[in-house]
PDB file of C-alpha atoms in Angstrom:
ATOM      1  CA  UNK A  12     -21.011  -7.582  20.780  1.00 83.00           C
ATOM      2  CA  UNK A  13     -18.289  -5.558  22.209  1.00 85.00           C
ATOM      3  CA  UNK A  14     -17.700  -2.383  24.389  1.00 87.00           C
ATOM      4  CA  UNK A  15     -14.066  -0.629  24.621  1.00 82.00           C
ATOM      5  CA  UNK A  16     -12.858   2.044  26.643  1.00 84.00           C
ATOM      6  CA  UNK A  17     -12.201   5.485  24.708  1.00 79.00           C
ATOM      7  CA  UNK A  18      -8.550   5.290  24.515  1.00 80.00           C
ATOM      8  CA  UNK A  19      -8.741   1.559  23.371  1.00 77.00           C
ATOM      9  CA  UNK A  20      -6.707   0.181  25.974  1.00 84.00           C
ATOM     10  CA  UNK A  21      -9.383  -2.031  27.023  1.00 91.00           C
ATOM     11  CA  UNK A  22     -12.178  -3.908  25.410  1.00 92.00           C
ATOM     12  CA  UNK A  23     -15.056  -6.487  26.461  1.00 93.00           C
ATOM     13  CA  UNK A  24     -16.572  -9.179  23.805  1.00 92.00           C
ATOM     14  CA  UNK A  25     -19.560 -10.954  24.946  1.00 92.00           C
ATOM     15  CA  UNK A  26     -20.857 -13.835  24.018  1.00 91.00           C
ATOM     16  CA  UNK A  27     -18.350 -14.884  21.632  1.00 88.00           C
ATOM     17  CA  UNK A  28     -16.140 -17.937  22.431  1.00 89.00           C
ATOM     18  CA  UNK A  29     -16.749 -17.612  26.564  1.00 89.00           C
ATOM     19  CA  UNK A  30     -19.523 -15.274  27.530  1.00 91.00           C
ATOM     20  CA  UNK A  31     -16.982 -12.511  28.425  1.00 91.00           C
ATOM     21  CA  UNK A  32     -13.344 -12.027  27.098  1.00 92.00           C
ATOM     22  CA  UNK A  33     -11.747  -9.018  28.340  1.00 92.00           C
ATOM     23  CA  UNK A  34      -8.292  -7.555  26.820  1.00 92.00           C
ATOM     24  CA  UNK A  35      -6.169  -5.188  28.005  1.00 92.00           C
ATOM     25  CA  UNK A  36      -3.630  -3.394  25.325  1.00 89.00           C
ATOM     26  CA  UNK A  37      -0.175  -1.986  25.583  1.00 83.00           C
ATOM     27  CA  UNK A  38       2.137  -0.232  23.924  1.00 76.00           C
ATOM     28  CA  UNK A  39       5.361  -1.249  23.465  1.00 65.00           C
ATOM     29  CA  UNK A  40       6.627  -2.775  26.436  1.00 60.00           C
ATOM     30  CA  UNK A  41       3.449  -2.336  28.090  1.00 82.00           C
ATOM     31  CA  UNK A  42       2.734  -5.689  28.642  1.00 88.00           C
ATOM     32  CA  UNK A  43       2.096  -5.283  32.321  1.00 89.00           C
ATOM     33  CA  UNK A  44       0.298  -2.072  31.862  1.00 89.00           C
ATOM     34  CA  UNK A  45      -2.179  -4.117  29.806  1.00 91.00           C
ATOM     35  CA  UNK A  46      -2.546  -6.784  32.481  1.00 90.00           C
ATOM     36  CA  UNK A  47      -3.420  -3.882  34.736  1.00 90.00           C
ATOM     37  CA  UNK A  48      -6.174  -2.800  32.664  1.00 90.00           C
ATOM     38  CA  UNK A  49      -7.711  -6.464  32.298  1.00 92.00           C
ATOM     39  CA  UNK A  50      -7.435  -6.880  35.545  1.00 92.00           C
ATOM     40  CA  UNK A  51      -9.052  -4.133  36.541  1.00 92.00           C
ATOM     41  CA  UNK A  52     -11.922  -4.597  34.802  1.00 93.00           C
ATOM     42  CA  UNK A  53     -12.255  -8.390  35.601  1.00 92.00           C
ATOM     43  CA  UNK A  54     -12.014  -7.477  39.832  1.00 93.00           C
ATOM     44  CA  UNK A  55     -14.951  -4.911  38.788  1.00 92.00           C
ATOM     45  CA  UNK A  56     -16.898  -7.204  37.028  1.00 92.00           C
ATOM     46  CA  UNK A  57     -16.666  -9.999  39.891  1.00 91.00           C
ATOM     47  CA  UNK A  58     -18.373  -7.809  42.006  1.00 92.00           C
ATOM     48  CA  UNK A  59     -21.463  -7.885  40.055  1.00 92.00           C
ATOM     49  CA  UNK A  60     -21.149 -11.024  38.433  1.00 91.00           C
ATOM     50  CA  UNK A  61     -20.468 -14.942  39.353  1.00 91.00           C
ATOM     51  CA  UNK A  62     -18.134 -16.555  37.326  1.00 91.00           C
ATOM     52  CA  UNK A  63     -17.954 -20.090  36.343  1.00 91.00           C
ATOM     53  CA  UNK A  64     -15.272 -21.523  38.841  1.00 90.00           C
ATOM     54  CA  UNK A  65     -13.886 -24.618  39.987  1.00 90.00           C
ATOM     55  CA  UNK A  66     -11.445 -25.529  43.186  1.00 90.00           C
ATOM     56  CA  UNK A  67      -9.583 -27.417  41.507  1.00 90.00           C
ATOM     57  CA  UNK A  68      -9.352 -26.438  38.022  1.00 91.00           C
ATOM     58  CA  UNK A  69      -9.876 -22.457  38.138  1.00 90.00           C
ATOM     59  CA  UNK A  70     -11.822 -20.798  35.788  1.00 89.00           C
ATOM     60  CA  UNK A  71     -14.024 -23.023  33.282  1.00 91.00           C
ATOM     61  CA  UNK A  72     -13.590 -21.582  29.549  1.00 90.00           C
ATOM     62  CA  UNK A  73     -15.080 -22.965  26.568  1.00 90.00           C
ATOM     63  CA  UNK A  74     -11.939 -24.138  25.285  1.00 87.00           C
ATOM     64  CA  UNK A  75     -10.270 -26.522  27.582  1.00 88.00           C
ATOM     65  CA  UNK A  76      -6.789 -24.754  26.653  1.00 85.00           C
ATOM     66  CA  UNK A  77      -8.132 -21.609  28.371  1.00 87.00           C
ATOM     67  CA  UNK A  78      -9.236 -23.812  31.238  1.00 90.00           C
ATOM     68  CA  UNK A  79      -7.195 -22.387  34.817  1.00 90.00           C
ATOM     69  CA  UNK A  80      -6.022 -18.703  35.186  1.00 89.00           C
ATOM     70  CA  UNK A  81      -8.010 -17.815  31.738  1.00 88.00           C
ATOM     71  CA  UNK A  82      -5.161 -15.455  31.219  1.00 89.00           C
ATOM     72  CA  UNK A  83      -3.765 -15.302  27.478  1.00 90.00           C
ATOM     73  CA  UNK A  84      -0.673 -12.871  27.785  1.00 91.00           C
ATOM     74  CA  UNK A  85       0.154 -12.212  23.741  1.00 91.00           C
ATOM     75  CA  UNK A  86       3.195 -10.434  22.484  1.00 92.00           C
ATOM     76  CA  UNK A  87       3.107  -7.911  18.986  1.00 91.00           C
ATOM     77  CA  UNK A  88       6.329  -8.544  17.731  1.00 93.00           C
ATOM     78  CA  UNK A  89       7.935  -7.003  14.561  1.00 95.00           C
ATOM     79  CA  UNK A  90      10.355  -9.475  13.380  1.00 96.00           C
ATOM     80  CA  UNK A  91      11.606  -8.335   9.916  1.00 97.00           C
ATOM     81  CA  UNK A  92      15.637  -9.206  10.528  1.00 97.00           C
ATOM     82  CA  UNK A  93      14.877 -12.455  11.854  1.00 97.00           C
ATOM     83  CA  UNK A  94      12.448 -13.430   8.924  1.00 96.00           C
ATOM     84  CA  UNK A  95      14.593 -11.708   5.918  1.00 96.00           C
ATOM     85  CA  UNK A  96      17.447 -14.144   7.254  1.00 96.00           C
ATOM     86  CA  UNK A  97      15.397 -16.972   7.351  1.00 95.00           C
ATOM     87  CA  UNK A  98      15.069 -17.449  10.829  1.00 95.00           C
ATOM     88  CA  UNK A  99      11.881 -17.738  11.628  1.00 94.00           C
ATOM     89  CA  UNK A 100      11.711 -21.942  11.704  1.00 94.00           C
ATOM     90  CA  UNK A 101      14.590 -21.558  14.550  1.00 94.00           C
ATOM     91  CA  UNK A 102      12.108 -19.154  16.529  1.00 93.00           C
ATOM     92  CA  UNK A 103       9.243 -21.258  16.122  1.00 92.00           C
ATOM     93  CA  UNK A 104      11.234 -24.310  17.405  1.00 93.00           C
ATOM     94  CA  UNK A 105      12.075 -22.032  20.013  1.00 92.00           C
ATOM     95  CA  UNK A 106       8.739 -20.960  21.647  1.00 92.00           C
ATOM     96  CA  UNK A 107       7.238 -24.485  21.197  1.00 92.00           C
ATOM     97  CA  UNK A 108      10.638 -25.162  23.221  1.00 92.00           C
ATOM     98  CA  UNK A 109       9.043 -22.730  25.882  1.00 91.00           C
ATOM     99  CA  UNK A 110       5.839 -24.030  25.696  1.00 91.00           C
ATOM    100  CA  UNK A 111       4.824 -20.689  23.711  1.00 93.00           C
ATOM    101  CA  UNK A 112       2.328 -20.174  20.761  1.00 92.00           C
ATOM    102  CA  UNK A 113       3.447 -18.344  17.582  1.00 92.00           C
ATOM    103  CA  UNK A 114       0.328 -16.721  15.381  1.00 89.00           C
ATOM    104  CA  UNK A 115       0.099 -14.795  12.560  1.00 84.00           C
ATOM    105  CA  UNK A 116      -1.032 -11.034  12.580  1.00 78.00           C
ATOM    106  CA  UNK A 117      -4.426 -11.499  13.378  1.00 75.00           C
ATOM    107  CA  UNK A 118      -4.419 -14.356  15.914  1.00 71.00           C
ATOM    108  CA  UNK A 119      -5.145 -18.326  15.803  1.00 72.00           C
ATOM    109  CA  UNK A 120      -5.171 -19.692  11.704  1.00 71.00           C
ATOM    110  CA  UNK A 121      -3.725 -16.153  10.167  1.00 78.00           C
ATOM    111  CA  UNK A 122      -0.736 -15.803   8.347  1.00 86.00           C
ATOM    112  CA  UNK A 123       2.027 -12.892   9.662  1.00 90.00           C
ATOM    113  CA  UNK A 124       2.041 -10.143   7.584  1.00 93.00           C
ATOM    114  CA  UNK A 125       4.534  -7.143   7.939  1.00 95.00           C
ATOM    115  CA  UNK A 126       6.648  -9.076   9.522  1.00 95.00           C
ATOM    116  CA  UNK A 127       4.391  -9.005  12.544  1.00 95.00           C
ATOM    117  CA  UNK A 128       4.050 -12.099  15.031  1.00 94.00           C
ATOM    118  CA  UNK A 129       1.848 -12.711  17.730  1.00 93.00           C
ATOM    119  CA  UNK A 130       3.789 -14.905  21.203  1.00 93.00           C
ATOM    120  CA  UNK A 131       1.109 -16.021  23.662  1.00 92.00           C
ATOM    121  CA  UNK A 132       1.289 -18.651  26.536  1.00 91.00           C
ATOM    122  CA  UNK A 133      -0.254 -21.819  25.521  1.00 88.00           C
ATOM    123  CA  UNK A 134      -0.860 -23.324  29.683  1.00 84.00           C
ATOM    124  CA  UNK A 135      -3.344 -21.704  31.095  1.00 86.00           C
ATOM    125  CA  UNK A 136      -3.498 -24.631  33.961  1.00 85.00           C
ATOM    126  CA  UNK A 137      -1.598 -24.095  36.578  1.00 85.00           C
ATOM    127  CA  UNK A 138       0.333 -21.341  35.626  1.00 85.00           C
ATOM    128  CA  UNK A 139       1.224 -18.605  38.390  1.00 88.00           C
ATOM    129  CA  UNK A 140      -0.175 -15.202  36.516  1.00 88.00           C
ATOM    130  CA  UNK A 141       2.609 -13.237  37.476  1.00 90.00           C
ATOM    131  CA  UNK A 142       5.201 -15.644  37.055  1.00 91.00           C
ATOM    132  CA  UNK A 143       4.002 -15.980  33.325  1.00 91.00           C
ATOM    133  CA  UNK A 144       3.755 -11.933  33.296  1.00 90.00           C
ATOM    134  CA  UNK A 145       7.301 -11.788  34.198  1.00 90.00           C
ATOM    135  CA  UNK A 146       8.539 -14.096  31.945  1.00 91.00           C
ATOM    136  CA  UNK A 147       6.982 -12.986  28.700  1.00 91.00           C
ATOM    137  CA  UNK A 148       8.155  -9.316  29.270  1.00 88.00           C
ATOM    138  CA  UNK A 149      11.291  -9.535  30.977  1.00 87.00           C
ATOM    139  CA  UNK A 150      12.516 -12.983  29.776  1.00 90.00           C
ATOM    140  CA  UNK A 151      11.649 -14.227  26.529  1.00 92.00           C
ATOM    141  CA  UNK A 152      11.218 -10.569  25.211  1.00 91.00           C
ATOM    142  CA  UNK A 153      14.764  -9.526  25.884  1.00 92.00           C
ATOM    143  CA  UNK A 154      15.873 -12.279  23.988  1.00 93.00           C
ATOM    144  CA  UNK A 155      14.257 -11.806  21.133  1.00 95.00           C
ATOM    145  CA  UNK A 156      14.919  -8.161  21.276  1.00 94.00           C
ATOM    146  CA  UNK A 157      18.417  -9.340  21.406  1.00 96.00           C
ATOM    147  CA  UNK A 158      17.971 -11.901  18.454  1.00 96.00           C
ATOM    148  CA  UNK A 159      16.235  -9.258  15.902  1.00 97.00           C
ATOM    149  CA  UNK A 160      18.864  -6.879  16.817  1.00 97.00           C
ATOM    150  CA  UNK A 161      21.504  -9.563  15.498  1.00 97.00           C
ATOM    151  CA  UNK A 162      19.673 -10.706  12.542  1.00 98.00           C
ATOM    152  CA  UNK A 163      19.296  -6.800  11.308  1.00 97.00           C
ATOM    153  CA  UNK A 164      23.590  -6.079  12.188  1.00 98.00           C
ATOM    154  CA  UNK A 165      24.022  -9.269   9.998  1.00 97.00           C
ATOM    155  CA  UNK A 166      22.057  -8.053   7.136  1.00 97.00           C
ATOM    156  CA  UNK A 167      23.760  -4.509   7.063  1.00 97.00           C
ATOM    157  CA  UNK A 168      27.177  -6.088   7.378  1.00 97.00           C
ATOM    158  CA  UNK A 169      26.468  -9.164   4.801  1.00 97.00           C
ATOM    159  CA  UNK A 170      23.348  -7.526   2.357  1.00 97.00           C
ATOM    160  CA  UNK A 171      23.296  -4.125   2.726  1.00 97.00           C
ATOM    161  CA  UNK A 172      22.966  -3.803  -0.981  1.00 98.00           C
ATOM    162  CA  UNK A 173      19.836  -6.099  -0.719  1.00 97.00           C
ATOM    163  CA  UNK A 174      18.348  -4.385   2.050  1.00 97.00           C
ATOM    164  CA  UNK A 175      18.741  -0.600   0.911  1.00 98.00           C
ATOM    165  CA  UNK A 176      17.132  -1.701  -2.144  1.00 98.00           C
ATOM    166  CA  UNK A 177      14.026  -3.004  -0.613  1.00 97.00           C
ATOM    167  CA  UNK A 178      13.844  -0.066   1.613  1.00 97.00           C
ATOM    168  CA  UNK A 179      13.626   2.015  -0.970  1.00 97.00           C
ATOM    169  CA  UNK A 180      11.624  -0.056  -3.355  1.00 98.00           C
ATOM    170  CA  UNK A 181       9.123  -0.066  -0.406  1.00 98.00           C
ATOM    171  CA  UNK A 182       9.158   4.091  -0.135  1.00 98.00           C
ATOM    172  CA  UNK A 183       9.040   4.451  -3.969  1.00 97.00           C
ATOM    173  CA  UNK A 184       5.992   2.305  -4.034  1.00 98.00           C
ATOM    174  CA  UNK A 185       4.191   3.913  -0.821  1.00 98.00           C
ATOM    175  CA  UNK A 186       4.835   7.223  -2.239  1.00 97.00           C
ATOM    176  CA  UNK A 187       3.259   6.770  -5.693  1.00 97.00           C
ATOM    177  CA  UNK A 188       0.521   4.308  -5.456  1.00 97.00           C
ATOM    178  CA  UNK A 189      -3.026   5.080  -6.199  1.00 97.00           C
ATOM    179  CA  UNK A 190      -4.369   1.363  -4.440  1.00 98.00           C
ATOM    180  CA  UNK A 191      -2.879  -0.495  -1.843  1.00 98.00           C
ATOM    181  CA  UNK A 192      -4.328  -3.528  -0.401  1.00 97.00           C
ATOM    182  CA  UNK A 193      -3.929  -3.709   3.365  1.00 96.00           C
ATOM    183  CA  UNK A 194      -1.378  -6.598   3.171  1.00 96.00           C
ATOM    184  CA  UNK A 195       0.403  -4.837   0.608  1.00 98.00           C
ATOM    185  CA  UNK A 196       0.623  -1.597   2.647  1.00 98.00           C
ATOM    186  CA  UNK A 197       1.642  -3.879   5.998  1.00 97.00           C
ATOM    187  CA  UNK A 198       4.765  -5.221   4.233  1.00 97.00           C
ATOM    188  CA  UNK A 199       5.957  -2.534   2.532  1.00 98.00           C
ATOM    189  CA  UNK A 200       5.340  -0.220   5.783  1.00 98.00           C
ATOM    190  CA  UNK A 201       7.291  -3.007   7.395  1.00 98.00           C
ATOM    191  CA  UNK A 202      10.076  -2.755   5.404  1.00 97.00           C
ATOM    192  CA  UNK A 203      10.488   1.186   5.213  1.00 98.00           C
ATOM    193  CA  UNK A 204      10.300   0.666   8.984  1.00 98.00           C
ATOM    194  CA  UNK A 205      13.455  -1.756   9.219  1.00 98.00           C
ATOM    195  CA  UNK A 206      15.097   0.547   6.925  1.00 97.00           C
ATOM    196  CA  UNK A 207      14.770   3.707   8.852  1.00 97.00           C
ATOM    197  CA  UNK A 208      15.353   1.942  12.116  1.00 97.00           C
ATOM    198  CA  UNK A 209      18.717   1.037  11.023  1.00 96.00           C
ATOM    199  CA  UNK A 210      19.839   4.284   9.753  1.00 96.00           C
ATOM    200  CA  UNK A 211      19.176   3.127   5.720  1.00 96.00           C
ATOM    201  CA  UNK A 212      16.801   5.909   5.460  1.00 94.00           C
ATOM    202  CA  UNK A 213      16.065   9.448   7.083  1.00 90.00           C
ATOM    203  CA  UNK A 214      13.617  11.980   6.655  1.00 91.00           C
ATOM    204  CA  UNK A 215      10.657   9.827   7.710  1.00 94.00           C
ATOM    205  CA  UNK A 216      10.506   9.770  11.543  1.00 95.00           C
ATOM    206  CA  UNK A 217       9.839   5.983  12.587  1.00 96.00           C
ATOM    207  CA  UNK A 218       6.834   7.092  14.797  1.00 95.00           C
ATOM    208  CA  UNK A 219       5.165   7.936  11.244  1.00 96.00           C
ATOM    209  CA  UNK A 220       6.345   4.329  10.258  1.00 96.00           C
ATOM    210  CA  UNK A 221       5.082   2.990  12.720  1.00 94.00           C
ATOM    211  CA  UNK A 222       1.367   4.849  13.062  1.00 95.00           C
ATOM    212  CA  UNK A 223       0.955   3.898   9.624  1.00 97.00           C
ATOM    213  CA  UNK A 224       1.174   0.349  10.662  1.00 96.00           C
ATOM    214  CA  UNK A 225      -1.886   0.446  12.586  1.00 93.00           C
ATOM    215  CA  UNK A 226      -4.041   3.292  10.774  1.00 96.00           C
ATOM    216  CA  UNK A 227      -3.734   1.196   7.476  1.00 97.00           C
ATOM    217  CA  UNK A 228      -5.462  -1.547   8.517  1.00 95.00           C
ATOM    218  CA  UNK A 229      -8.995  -1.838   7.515  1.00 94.00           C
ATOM    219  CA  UNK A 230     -10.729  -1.230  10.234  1.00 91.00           C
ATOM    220  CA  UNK A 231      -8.560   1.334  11.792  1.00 91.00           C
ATOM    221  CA  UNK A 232      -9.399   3.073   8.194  1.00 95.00           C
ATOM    222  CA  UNK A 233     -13.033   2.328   8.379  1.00 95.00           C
ATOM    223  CA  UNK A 234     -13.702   4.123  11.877  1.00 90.00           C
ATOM    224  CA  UNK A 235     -11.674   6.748  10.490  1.00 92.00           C
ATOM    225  CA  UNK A 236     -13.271   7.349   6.997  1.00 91.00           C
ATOM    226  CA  UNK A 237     -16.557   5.193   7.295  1.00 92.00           C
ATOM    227  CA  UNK A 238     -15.776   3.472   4.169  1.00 90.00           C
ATOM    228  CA  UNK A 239     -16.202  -0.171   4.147  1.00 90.00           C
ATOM    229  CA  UNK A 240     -16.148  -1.140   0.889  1.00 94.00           C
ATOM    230  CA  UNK A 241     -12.954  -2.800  -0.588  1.00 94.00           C
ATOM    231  CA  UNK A 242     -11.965  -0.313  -3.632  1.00 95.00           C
ATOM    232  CA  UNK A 243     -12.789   2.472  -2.364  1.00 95.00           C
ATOM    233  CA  UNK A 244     -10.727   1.212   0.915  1.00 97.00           C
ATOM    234  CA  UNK A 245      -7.447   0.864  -0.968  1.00 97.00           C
ATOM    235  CA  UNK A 246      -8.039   4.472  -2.562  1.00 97.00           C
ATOM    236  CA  UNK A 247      -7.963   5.728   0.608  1.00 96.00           C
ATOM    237  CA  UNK A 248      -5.554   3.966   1.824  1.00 97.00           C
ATOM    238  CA  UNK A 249      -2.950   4.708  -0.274  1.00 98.00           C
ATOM    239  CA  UNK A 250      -4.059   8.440   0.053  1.00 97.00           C
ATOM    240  CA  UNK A 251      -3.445   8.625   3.346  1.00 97.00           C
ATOM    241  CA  UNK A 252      -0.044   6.924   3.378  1.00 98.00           C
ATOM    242  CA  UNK A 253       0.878   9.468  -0.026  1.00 97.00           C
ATOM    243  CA  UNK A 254      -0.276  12.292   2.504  1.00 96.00           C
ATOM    244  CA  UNK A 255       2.047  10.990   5.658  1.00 96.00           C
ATOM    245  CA  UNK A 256       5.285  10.536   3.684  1.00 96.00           C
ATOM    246  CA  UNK A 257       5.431  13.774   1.347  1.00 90.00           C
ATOM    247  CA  UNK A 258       4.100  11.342  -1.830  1.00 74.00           C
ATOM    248  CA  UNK A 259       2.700  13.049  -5.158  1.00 72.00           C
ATOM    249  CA  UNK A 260      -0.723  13.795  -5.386  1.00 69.00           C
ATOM    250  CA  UNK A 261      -3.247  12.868  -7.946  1.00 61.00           C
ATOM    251  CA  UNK A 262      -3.860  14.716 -10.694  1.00 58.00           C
ATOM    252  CA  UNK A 263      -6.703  17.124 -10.564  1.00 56.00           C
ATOM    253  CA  UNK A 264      -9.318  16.891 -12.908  1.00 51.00           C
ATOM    254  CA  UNK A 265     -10.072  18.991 -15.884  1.00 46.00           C
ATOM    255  CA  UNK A 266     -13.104  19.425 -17.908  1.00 41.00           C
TER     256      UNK A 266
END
């Protein structure tokens, strides 16, 4: 069971892994704002509610790793320059250097798809909240900021042929197809993002890019069309992505 807040910045599970999780979301580079919102909530909640606590330890969690603070501080990152030049081995040496947890798209056991990583503090146990806070957004973000932003200069200056042509591969494709699998959608989305983000491609604002990102996934597309089954999901995906970036439209039918 869940509840959320009406903008979806914040959301309660209960009773799945601990008897409460709470998450706070951001935008980008709202990493703090998010903490805000969880925390928040969980000062609320305390007031009506004892949680399980130790002196010593902090705040008992189901999974020992959450054991401490509780806090899990996660990171969204789109990382297409750094995995089209192979570099994604070097960042996950990197975070497990920094004591840092690299997921795929959707969390623990999932693969990355579009390009999109998740970065989340492993210690839980004796880790200062705010210290952690400030390191994830102001520290190890700006360096990967920095990193991605090298990866994509070395591509235009040493494959621009190879990257124009999978930007536009990626718009042909989004513009004509009739089904698109959510994975599909996420990497090709991904790609006509990196492209108009470094000036390959104009015409598409990378807001739309990037909206597209999120209301393509299924159950962004379900609360939005109350379709749940898998066919008719990839119809309307690929509708809706047609309709955002000026694609053909099916033919009408005749009788």
């Amino acid at each position: 069971m869940a509840g959320y807040r009406e903008d979806a910045r914040l959301s309660v599970m209960i009773n799945e892994e601990d008897h409460l999780r709470i998450q706070g979301y951001g935008l980008a580079g709202g990493l703090s704002l998010a903490w805000a919102h969880a925390k928040g909530c969980e000062r609320l909640l305390d007031e009506h509610l004892s949680f399980a606590f130790n002196e010593q330890l902090g705040y008992l969690t189901a999974c020992p790793t959450n054991v401490g603070t509780g806090i899990r501080l996660s990171l969204m990152l789109h990382l297409p320059g750094i995995s089209l030049i192979g570099g994604m081995d070097r960042m996950q040496h990197a975070a497990d250097d920094l004591n840092l947890e690299m997921r795929g798209t959707s969390g623990e056991g999932s693969e990355a798809i579009g390009h999109l990583h998740q970065i989340s503090n492993r210690r839980t146990l004796g880790v200062d909240e705010e210290d952690l806070l400030h390191f994830l957004e102001d520290d190890f973000l700006s360096r990967v900021v920095r990193e991605e932003r090298r990866a994509r200069d070395t591509l235009l200056s040493t494959r621009r042929e190879f990257l124009d042509d999978r930007v536009q591969r990626a718009l042909a494709m989004l513009r004509h197809a009739r089904l698109l699998g959510e994975r599909e959608a996420l990497d090709l989305l991904s790609e006509l993002r990196l492209g108009i983000a470094a000036g390959l491609l104009t015409g598409v604002p990378l807001e739309t890019a990037g909206q597209l990102m999120q209301r393509v996934r299924s159950g962004h597309l379900t609360r939005a069309t109350g379709c749940t089954e898998e066919e008719p999901l990839r119809i309307q995906r690929a509708d809706l992505v047609r309709r955002e970036l000026g694609g053909d439209s099916p033919p009408s039918e005749s009788t």
